[in-house]
mmCIF file of C-alpha atoms in Angstrom:
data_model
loop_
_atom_site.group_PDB
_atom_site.id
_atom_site.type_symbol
_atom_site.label_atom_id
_atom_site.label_comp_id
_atom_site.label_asym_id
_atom_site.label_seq_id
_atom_site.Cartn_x
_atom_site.Cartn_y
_atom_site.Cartn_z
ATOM 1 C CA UNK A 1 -13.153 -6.571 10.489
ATOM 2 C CA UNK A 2 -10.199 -4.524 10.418
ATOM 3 C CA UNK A 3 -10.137 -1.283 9.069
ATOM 4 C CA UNK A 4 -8.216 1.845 9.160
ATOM 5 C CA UNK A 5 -10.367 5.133 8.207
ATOM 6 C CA UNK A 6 -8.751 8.805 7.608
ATOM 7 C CA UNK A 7 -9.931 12.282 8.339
ATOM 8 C CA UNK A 8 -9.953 14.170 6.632
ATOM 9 C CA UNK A 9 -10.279 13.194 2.899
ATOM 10 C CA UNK A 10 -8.855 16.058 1.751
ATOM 11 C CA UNK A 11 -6.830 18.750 3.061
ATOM 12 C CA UNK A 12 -5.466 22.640 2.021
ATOM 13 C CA UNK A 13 -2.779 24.970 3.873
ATOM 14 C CA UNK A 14 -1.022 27.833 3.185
ATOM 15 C CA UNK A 15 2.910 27.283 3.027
ATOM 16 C CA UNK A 16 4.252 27.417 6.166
ATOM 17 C CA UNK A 17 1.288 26.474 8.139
ATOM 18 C CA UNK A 18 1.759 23.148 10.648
ATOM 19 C CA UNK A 19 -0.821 20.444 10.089
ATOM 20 C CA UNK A 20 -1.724 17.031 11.299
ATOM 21 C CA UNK A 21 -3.549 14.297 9.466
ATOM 22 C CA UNK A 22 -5.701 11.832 11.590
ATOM 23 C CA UNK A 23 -5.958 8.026 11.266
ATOM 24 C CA UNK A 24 -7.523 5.650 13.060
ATOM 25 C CA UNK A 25 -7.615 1.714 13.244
ATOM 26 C CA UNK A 26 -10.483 -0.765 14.570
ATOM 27 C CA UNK A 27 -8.297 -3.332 16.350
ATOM 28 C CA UNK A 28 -5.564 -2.725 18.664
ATOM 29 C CA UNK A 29 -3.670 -5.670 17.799
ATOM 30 C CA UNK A 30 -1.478 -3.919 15.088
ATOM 31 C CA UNK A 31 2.179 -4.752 14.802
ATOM 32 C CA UNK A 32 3.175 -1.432 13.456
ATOM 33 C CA UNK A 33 1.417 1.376 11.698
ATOM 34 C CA UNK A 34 3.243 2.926 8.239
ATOM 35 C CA UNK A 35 2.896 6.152 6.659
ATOM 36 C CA UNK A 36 3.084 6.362 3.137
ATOM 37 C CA UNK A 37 3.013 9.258 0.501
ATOM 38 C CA UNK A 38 1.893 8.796 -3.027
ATOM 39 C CA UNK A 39 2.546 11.616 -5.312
ATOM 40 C CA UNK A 40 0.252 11.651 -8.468
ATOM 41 C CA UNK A 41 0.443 8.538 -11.377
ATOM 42 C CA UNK A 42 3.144 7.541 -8.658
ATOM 43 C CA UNK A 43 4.187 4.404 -6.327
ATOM 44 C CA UNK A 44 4.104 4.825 -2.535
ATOM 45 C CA UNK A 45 7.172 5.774 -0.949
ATOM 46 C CA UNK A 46 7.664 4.971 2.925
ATOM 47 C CA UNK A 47 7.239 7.773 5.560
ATOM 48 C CA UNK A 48 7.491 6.365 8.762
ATOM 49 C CA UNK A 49 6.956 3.254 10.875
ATOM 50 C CA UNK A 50 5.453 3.297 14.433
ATOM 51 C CA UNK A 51 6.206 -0.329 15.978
ATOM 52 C CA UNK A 52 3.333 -1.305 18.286
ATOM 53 C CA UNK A 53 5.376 -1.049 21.181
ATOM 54 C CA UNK A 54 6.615 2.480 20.053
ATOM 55 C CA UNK A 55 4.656 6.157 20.704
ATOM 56 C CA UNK A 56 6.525 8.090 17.978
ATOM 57 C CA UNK A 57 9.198 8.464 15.103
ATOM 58 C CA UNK A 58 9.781 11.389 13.786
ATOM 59 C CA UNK A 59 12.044 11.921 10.457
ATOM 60 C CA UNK A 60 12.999 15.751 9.506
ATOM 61 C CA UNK A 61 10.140 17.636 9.546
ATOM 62 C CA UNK A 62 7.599 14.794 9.862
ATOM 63 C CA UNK A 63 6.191 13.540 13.262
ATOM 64 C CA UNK A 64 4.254 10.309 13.371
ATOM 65 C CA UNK A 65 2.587 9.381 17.105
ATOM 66 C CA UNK A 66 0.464 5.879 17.879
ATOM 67 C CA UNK A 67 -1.814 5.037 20.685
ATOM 68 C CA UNK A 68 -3.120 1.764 20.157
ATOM 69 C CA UNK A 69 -5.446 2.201 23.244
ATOM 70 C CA UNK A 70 -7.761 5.050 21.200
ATOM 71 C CA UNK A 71 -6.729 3.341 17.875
ATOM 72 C CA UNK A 72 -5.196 6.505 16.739
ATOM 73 C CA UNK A 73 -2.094 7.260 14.770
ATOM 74 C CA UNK A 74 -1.171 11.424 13.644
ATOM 75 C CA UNK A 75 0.815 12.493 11.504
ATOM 76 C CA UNK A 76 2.298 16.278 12.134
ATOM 77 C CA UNK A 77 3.772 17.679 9.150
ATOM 78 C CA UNK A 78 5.573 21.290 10.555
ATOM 79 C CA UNK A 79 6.030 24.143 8.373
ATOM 80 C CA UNK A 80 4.558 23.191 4.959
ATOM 81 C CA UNK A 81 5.864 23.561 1.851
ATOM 82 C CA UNK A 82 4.378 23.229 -1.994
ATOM 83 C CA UNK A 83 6.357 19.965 -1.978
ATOM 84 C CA UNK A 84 4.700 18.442 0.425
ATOM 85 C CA UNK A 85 1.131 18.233 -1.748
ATOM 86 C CA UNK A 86 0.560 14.790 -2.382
ATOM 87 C CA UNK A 87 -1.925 11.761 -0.939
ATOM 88 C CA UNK A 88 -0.599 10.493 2.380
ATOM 89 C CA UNK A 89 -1.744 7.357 2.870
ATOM 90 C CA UNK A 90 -2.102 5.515 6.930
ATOM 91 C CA UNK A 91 -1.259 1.556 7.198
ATOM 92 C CA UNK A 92 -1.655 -0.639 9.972
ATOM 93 C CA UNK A 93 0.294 -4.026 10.096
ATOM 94 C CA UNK A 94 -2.252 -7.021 11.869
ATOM 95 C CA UNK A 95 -0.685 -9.359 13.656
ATOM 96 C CA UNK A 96 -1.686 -13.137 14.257
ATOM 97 C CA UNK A 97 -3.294 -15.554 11.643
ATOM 98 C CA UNK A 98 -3.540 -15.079 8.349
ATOM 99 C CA UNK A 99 -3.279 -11.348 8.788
ATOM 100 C CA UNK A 100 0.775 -11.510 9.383
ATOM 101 C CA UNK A 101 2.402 -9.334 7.131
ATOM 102 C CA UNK A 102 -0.171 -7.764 5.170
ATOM 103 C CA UNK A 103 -0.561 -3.865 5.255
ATOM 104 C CA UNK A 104 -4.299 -2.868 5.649
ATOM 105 C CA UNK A 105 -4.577 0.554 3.864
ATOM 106 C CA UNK A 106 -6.488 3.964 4.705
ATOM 107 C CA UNK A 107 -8.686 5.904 2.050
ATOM 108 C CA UNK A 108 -5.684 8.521 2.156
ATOM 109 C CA UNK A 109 -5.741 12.351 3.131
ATOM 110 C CA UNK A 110 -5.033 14.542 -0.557
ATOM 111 C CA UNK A 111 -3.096 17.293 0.895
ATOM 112 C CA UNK A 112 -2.643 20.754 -1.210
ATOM 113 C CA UNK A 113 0.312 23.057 -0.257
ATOM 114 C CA UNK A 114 -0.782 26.581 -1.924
ATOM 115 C CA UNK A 115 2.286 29.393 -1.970
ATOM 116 C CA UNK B 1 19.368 -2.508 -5.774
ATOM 117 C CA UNK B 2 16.690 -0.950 -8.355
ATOM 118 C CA UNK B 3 13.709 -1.685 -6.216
ATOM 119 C CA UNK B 4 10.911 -3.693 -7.134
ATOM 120 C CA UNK B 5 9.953 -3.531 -10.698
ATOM 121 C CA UNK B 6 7.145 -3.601 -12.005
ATOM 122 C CA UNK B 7 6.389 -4.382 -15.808
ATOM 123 C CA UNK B 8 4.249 -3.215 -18.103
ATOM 124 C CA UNK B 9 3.661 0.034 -16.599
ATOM 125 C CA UNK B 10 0.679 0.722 -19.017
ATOM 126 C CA UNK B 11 -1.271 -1.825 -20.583
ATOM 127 C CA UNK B 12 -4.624 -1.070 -22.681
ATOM 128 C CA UNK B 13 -6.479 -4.304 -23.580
ATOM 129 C CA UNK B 14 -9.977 -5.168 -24.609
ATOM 130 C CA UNK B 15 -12.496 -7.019 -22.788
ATOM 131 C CA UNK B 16 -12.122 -10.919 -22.842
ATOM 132 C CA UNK B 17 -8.143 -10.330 -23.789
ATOM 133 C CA UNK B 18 -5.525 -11.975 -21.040
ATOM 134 C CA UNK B 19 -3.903 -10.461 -19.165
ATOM 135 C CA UNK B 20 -0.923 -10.395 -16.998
ATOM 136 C CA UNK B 21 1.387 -7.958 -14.825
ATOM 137 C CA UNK B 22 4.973 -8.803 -13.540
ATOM 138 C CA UNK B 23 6.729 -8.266 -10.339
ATOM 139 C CA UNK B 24 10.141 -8.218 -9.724
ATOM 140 C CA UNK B 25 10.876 -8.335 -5.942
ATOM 141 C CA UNK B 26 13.685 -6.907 -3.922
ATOM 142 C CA UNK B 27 16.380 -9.618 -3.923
ATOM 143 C CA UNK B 28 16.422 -11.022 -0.549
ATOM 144 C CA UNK B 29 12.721 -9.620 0.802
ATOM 145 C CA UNK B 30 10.278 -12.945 1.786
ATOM 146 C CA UNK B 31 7.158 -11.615 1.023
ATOM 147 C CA UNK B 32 5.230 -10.329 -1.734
ATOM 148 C CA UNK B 33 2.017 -8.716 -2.115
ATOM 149 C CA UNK B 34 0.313 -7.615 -4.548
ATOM 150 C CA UNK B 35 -2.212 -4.637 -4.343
ATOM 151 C CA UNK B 36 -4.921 -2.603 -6.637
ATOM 152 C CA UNK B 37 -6.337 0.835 -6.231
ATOM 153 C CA UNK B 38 -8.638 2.308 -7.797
ATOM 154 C CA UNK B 39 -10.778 5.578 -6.519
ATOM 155 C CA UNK B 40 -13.489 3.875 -5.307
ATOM 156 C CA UNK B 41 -11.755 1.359 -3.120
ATOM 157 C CA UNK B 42 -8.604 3.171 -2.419
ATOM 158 C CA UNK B 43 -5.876 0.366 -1.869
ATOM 159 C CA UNK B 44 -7.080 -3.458 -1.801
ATOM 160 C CA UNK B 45 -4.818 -6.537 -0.666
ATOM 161 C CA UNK B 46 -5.358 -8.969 -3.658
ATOM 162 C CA UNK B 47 -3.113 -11.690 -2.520
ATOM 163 C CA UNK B 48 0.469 -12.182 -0.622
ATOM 164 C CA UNK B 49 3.390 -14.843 -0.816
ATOM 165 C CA UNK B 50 5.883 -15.865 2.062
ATOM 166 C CA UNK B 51 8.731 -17.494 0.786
ATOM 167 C CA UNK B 52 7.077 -17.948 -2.580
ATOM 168 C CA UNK B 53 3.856 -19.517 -1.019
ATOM 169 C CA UNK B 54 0.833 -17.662 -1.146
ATOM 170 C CA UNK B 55 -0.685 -17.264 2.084
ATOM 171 C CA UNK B 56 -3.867 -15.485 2.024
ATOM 172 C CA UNK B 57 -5.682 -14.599 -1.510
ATOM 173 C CA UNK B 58 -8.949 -13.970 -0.108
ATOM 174 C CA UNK B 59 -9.112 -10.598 -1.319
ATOM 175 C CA UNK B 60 -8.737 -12.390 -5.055
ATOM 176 C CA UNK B 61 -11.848 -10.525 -6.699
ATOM 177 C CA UNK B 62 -13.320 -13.418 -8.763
ATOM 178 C CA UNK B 63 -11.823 -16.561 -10.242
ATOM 179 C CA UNK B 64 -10.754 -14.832 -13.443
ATOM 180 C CA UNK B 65 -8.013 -13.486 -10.954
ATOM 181 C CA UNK B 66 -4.876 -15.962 -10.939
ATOM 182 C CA UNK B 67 -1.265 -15.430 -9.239
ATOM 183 C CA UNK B 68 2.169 -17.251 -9.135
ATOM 184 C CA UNK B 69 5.047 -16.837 -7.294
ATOM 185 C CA UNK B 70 7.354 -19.733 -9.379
ATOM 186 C CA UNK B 71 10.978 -18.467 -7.509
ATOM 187 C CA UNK B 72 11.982 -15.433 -5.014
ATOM 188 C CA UNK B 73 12.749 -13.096 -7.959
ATOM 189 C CA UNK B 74 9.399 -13.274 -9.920
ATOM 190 C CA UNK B 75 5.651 -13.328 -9.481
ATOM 191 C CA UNK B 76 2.707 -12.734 -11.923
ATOM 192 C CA UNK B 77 -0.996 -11.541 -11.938
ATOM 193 C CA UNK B 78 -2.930 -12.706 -14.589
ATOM 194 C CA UNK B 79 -6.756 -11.433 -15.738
ATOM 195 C CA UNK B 80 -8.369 -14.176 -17.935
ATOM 196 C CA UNK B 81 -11.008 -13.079 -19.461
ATOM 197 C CA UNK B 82 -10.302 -9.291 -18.324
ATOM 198 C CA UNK B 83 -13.555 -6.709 -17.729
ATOM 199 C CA UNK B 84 -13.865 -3.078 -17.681
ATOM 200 C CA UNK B 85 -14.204 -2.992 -13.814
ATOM 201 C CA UNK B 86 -10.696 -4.632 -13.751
ATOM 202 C CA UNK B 87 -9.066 -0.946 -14.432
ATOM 203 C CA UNK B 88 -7.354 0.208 -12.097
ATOM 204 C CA UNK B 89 -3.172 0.735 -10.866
ATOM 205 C CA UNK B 90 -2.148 -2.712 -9.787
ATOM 206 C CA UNK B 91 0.814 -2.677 -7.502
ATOM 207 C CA UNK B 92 3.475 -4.866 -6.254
ATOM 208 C CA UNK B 93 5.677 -4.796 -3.071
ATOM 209 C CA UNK B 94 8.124 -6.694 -1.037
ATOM 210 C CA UNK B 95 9.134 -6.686 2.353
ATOM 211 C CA UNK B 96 11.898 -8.528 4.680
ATOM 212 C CA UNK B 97 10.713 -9.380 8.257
ATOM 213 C CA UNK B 98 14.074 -8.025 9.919
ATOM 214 C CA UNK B 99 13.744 -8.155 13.926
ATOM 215 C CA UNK B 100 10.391 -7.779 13.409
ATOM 216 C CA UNK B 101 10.521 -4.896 11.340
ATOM 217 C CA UNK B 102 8.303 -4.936 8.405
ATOM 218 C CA UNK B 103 10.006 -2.885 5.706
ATOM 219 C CA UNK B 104 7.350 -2.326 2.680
ATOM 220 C CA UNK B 105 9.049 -1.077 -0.756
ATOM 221 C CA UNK B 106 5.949 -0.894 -3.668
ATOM 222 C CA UNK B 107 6.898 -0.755 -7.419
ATOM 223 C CA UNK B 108 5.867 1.937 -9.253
ATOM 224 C CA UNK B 109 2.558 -0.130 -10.461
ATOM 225 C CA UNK B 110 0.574 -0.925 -14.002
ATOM 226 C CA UNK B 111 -1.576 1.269 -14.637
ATOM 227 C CA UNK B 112 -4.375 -1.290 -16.685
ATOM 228 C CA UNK B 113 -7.357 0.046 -18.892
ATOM 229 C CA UNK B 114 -9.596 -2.680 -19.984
ATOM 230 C CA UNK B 115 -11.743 -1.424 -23.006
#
C-alpha cells in the first residue's frame, strides 16, 4: 500500500529560527513528490515539485530535497516568519497502473510561527 | 484564468437530503480529481477523470457516492441519501500532464455539514 506519513504532526518556532519538516513515502516508485501549504478554512496552494529524477528545488526561502532510496523528502523552511504558520502538507505522485496521476497525501505538519 | 472553482462553498443539509458539489476545471488541464478531508483522515482520493473518463474511483466511500465528468469544463459529486459522517471539505483539482510535469491547482473546496 502506498503511503506517505509526516513527522512531526505539529510544529512551533520562534521567528527567525530555520526548520525542516520530514516526510516519508513507502514505495520508491514515485513520479514526483509536491509540497503543499494549506492555510486555515483554505485550499492548498503549490510549494514545490521534486521530479523523481530530481534531488532538490528550492523557491525563495523554501528548500525541498528527495531521496527516493530512504523514501524521504524535507522540506527546509530558513528564517521563519509569523506568515509562514499554516499546515504544510507532503504528496507523492505513483507512477504505473491505475495509480498515474493521482496525488497520495500526508497527514500534514501544523506549523506555528510565534513573534 | 480564475482557477478551478468550486461551487457551493458551504452547504448545510439534513440527513437523507441530496446532495451535490461542482467543479469547474482549469480550461485546458486533462485530469480531475476530486478529494475530501476531514481531521480524521486528513486528505482522501475519492475518484479521478482523464480526459473526462474516470479512471480509478476506488476510494468512492459507499454507493451513495456518485460522480460525472459530462465535458472538460464541468464535473459533479453527488451524496444521495447524505449522512452525518459525510461532513467534511470536499475538494476539487486539475492538472495538465506537461513533459511529464504534473501541475496540481485545488479549488478552494465545499465545506459540507450534514445534520
Amino acid at each position: 500500500k502506498q503511503e506517505v506519513t509526516q513527522i512531526p504532526a505539529a510544529l512551533s518556532v520562534p521567528e527567525g529560527e530555520n526548520l525542516v519538516l520530514n516526510c516519508s513515502f513507502t514505495d520508491s516508485a514515485i513520479y514526483n513528490l509536491q509540497w503543499f501549504r494549506q492555510d486555515p478554512g483554505k485550499g492548498l496552494t503549490s510549494l514545490l515539485l521534486i521530479q523523481s529524477s530530481q534531488r532538490e528545488q528550492t523557491s525563495g526561502r523554501l528548500n525541498a530535497s528527495l531521496d527516493k532510496s530512504s523514501g524521504r523528502s524535507t522540506l527546509y523552511i530558513a528564517a521563519s516568519q509569523p506568515g509562514d504558520s499554516a499546515t504544510y502538507l507532503c504528496a507523492a505522485l505513483y507512477a504505473g497502473g491505475t495509480s498515474y496521476g493521482k496525488l497520495t497525501f500526508g497527514q500534514g505538519t501544523i506549523l506555528t510561527v510565534h513573534p | 484564468d480564475a482557477g478551478v472553482i468550486q461551487s457551493p462553498r458551504h452547504e448545510v443539509t439534513e440527513m437523507g437530503q441530496e446532495v451535490t458539489l461542482r467543479c469547474k476545471p482549469i480550461s485546458g488541464h486533462d485530469y480531475l480529481f476530486w478529494y475530501r478531508q476531514t481531521m480524521m483522515r486528513g486528505l482522501e482520493l475519492l475518484i479521478y477523470f482523464n480526459n473526462n473518463v474516470p479512471i480509478d474511483d476506488s476510494g468512492m466511500p459507499e454507493d451513495r457516492f456518485s460522480a460525472k465528468m459530462p465535458n472538460a469544463s464541468f464535473s459533479t459529486l453527488k451524496i444521495q441519501p447524505s449522512e452525518p459522517r459525510d461532513s467534511a471539505v470536499y475538494f476539487c483539482a486539475s492538472s495538465l500532464r506537461i513533459q511529464g510535469i504534473y501541475g496540481y491547482t485545488f479549488g478552494s473546496g465545499t465545506r459540507l455539514t450534514v445534520v
